[in-house]
mmCIF file of C-alpha atoms in Angstrom:
data_model
loop_
_atom_site.group_PDB
_atom_site.id
_atom_site.type_symbol
_atom_site.label_atom_id
_atom_site.label_comp_id
_atom_site.label_asym_id
_atom_site.label_seq_id
_atom_site.Cartn_x
_atom_site.Cartn_y
_atom_site.Cartn_z
ATOM 1 C CA MET X 1 0.000 0.000 0.000
ATOM 2 C CA GLU X 2 1.073 3.544 -0.691
ATOM 3 C CA PHE X 3 -0.614 6.460 1.087
ATOM 4 C CA GLY X 4 -0.807 10.182 0.368
ATOM 5 C CA PRO X 5 -1.852 13.008 2.687
ATOM 6 C CA GLN X 6 -4.656 12.445 5.203
ATOM 7 C CA GLY X 7 -4.720 8.668 4.561
ATOM 8 C CA TYR X 8 -5.431 8.974 0.825
ATOM 9 C CA VAL X 9 -4.818 5.574 -0.830
ATOM 10 C CA LYS X 10 -2.543 6.150 -3.809
ATOM 11 C CA LYS X 11 -1.764 2.512 -4.589
ATOM 12 C CA LEU X 12 -2.858 -0.922 -3.381
ATOM 13 C CA ASP X 13 -1.628 -4.323 -4.577
ATOM 14 C CA ALA X 14 -3.046 -7.318 -2.731
ATOM 15 C CA THR X 15 -3.492 -11.040 -3.279
ATOM 16 C CA PHE X 16 -5.828 -13.195 -1.220
ATOM 17 C CA VAL X 17 -6.890 -16.765 -0.553
ATOM 18 C CA GLN X 18 -10.181 -17.529 1.186
ATOM 19 C CA HIS X 19 -11.017 -20.972 2.595
ATOM 20 C CA CYS X 20 -14.522 -21.819 3.727
ATOM 21 C CA GLU X 21 -15.032 -24.201 6.611
ATOM 22 C CA GLY X 22 -15.461 -27.703 5.180
ATOM 23 C CA GLY X 23 -15.050 -26.526 1.555
ATOM 24 C CA THR X 24 -12.622 -28.231 -0.739
ATOM 25 C CA SER X 25 -11.587 -25.382 -3.007
ATOM 26 C CA ALA X 26 -10.342 -21.949 -2.063
ATOM 27 C CA ALA X 27 -11.249 -18.598 -3.600
ATOM 28 C CA ARG X 28 -8.161 -16.806 -4.868
ATOM 29 C CA GLY X 29 -7.790 -13.330 -6.261
ATOM 30 C CA GLU X 30 -5.842 -10.140 -6.700
ATOM 31 C CA VAL X 31 -6.717 -6.511 -6.231
ATOM 32 C CA HIS X 32 -4.774 -3.705 -7.928
ATOM 33 C CA ILE X 33 -5.751 -0.078 -7.335
ATOM 34 C CA GLU X 34 -3.857 2.941 -8.584
ATOM 35 C CA ASN X 35 -5.557 6.257 -7.941
ATOM 36 C CA PRO X 36 -4.585 9.586 -9.479
ATOM 37 C CA ALA X 37 -2.302 11.882 -7.510
ATOM 38 C CA PRO X 38 -3.995 13.027 -4.294
ATOM 39 C CA PRO X 39 -5.434 16.523 -4.069
ATOM 40 C CA ALA X 40 -3.175 19.064 -2.397
ATOM 41 C CA GLU X 41 -3.845 19.754 1.255
ATOM 42 C CA LEU X 42 -5.469 23.105 2.042
ATOM 43 C CA GLY X 43 -2.924 25.881 2.415
ATOM 44 C CA LEU X 44 -3.944 29.027 4.312
ATOM 45 C CA GLY X 45 -2.135 32.297 4.866
ATOM 46 C CA LEU X 46 -3.014 35.073 7.327
ATOM 47 C CA ASP X 47 -1.730 38.626 7.350
ATOM 48 C CA ILE X 48 -2.664 41.265 9.926
ATOM 49 C CA ALA X 49 -1.971 44.857 8.882
ATOM 50 C CA LEU X 50 0.076 46.989 11.264
ATOM 51 C CA ASP X 51 -2.441 49.854 11.381
ATOM 52 C CA GLY X 52 -5.959 50.145 12.778
ATOM 53 C CA THR X 53 -8.349 52.575 14.427
ATOM 54 C CA ALA X 54 -9.802 53.232 17.879
ATOM 55 C CA SER X 55 -13.264 54.770 17.784
ATOM 56 C CA SER X 56 -13.771 57.846 19.971
ATOM 57 C CA LEU X 57 -17.553 57.212 19.769
ATOM 58 C CA ASN X 58 -17.842 53.599 20.964
ATOM 59 C CA GLY X 59 -14.329 52.590 22.090
ATOM 60 C CA LYS X 60 -14.056 49.705 19.615
ATOM 61 C CA ALA X 61 -10.789 48.771 17.892
ATOM 62 C CA THR X 62 -10.951 48.042 14.167
ATOM 63 C CA PHE X 63 -8.151 46.447 12.185
ATOM 64 C CA HIS X 64 -7.722 44.552 8.955
ATOM 65 C CA GLY X 65 -5.606 42.171 6.932
ATOM 66 C CA THR X 66 -5.761 39.507 4.256
ATOM 67 C CA VAL X 67 -6.133 35.747 3.962
ATOM 68 C CA SER X 68 -4.895 33.577 1.120
ATOM 69 C CA CYS X 69 -5.711 30.011 0.145
ATOM 70 C CA ASN X 70 -4.965 27.408 -2.524
ATOM 71 C CA LYS X 71 -8.606 26.148 -2.698
ATOM 72 C CA PRO X 72 -11.923 27.995 -2.568
ATOM 73 C CA VAL X 73 -13.057 27.913 1.084
ATOM 74 C CA GLN X 74 -14.933 29.917 3.698
ATOM 75 C CA VAL X 75 -12.373 31.228 6.199
ATOM 76 C CA THR X 76 -13.130 32.368 9.747
ATOM 77 C CA VAL X 77 -10.677 34.936 11.097
ATOM 78 C CA ALA X 78 -10.930 35.318 14.869
ATOM 79 C CA GLY X 79 -8.780 36.296 17.802
ATOM 80 C CA ASP X 80 -8.109 38.565 20.738
ATOM 81 C CA VAL X 81 -6.918 42.133 21.158
ATOM 82 C CA THR X 82 -5.042 43.403 24.212
ATOM 83 C CA GLN X 83 -3.943 46.934 25.108
ATOM 84 C CA VAL X 84 -2.178 48.227 28.206
ATOM 85 C CA LYS X 85 -2.744 51.912 29.019
ATOM 86 C CA LYS X 86 -1.414 53.254 32.318
ATOM 87 C CA ARG X 87 -2.982 50.877 34.863
ATOM 88 C CA ASP X 88 -5.700 49.599 32.562
ATOM 89 C CA LEU X 89 -5.677 46.270 30.744
ATOM 90 C CA ILE X 90 -8.114 46.561 27.839
ATOM 91 C CA ARG X 91 -9.234 43.364 26.108
ATOM 92 C CA GLY X 92 -11.632 42.361 23.399
ATOM 93 C CA SER X 93 -12.308 39.607 20.880
ATOM 94 C CA TYR X 94 -13.301 39.601 17.230
ATOM 95 C CA SER X 95 -14.527 37.200 14.586
ATOM 96 C CA THR X 96 -15.334 37.573 10.903
ATOM 97 C CA SER X 97 -15.782 35.293 7.931
ATOM 98 C CA VAL X 98 -14.683 35.732 4.302
ATOM 99 C CA SER X 99 -14.865 33.687 1.108
ATOM 100 C CA CYS X 100 -11.347 32.903 -0.035
ATOM 101 C CA THR X 101 -10.524 32.021 -3.625
ATOM 102 C CA PRO X 102 -7.093 31.010 -4.926
ATOM 103 C CA GLY X 103 -5.089 33.720 -6.586
ATOM 104 C CA ALA X 104 -5.075 37.094 -4.897
ATOM 105 C CA PRO X 105 -5.301 37.612 -1.109
ATOM 106 C CA VAL X 106 -8.790 38.426 0.219
ATOM 107 C CA ALA X 107 -9.299 41.379 2.572
ATOM 108 C CA TRP X 108 -10.933 41.015 5.988
ATOM 109 C CA THR X 109 -11.828 43.500 8.740
ATOM 110 C CA GLY X 110 -12.256 42.758 12.435
ATOM 111 C CA THR X 111 -13.720 44.855 15.226
ATOM 112 C CA ALA X 112 -13.077 44.193 18.906
ATOM 113 C CA VAL X 113 -15.439 45.497 21.575
ATOM 114 C CA PRO X 114 -13.710 46.220 24.895
ATOM 115 C CA THR X 115 -14.895 43.803 27.590
ATOM 116 C CA GLY X 116 -14.791 46.369 30.402
ATOM 117 C CA SER X 117 -15.708 50.025 30.756
ATOM 118 C CA VAL X 118 -12.376 51.365 29.431
ATOM 119 C CA PRO X 119 -12.360 51.919 25.654
ATOM 120 C CA PHE X 120 -9.548 51.008 23.278
ATOM 121 C CA GLN X 121 -7.316 54.031 22.794
ATOM 122 C CA LYS X 122 -4.813 55.483 20.385
ATOM 123 C CA GLY X 123 -1.527 53.531 20.559
ATOM 124 C CA ASP X 124 -0.286 49.968 20.289
ATOM 125 C CA VAL X 125 -2.416 46.865 20.754
ATOM 126 C CA GLU X 126 -1.470 43.212 20.457
ATOM 127 C CA VAL X 127 -3.659 41.424 17.926
ATOM 128 C CA GLU X 128 -3.731 37.636 17.966
ATOM 129 C CA GLY X 129 -5.353 36.164 14.877
ATOM 130 C CA ARG X 130 -6.362 32.689 13.734
ATOM 131 C CA ALA X 131 -7.603 31.817 10.253
ATOM 132 C CA THR X 132 -9.528 28.538 10.147
ATOM 133 C CA ALA X 133 -11.148 26.656 7.265
ATOM 134 C CA THR X 134 -12.128 23.072 6.495
ATOM 135 C CA ASP X 135 -10.227 21.324 3.701
ATOM 136 C CA PRO X 136 -12.994 20.387 1.217
ATOM 137 C CA ASP X 137 -11.104 17.329 -0.068
ATOM 138 C CA TYR X 138 -10.125 15.808 3.290
ATOM 139 C CA ASP X 139 -12.830 17.266 5.590
ATOM 140 C CA GLN X 140 -10.145 18.344 8.077
ATOM 141 C CA PRO X 141 -9.812 21.751 9.792
ATOM 142 C CA VAL X 142 -6.744 23.833 8.951
ATOM 143 C CA THR X 143 -5.648 26.746 11.159
ATOM 144 C CA VAL X 144 -2.856 29.301 10.868
ATOM 145 C CA SER X 145 -2.026 31.929 13.493
ATOM 146 C CA GLU X 146 -0.280 35.274 13.698
ATOM 147 C CA THR X 147 0.318 37.765 16.513
ATOM 148 C CA VAL X 148 1.370 41.338 15.752
ATOM 149 C CA ALA X 149 1.556 44.782 17.340
ATOM 150 C CA VAL X 150 -0.944 47.076 15.627
ATOM 151 C CA ARG X 151 -0.820 50.876 15.916
ATOM 152 C CA LEU X 152 -4.293 52.343 16.496
ATOM 153 C CA THR X 153 -5.107 55.898 15.447
ATOM 154 C CA ARG X 154 -8.134 57.743 16.874
ATOM 155 C CA VAL X 155 -11.178 58.295 14.653
#
């Protein structure tokens, strides 16, 4: 047997003999399978831009980036945002979904709502991002991650 990615059977050569209880003759045979080359595994890329905004109206942080893929898939981009200002630790989460098609990177935008009463502010935040999609050929989840410092400007 020869396997490809995710247990894909590329080649199988087998011979067999089957005897039945009390039977005089045996069943004999051969099986030969050669499948075409396996489909490529899903490749994902995630990029988080180094600039974003902090809203002076609602305190939310908005940032953006791109995802890339080698197969058409629906990609969920999600993660956490953290900012330290004086004695305040400001946190929030985001999640968005985009349709990715092979070729050019696809833009995404995420918005994090602060979990407490202190709004996101102008300055640096740490953005942790995860892009996740299911490989349509192997029905397996694929995830890539990136963590960057993003500079927020006030809008």
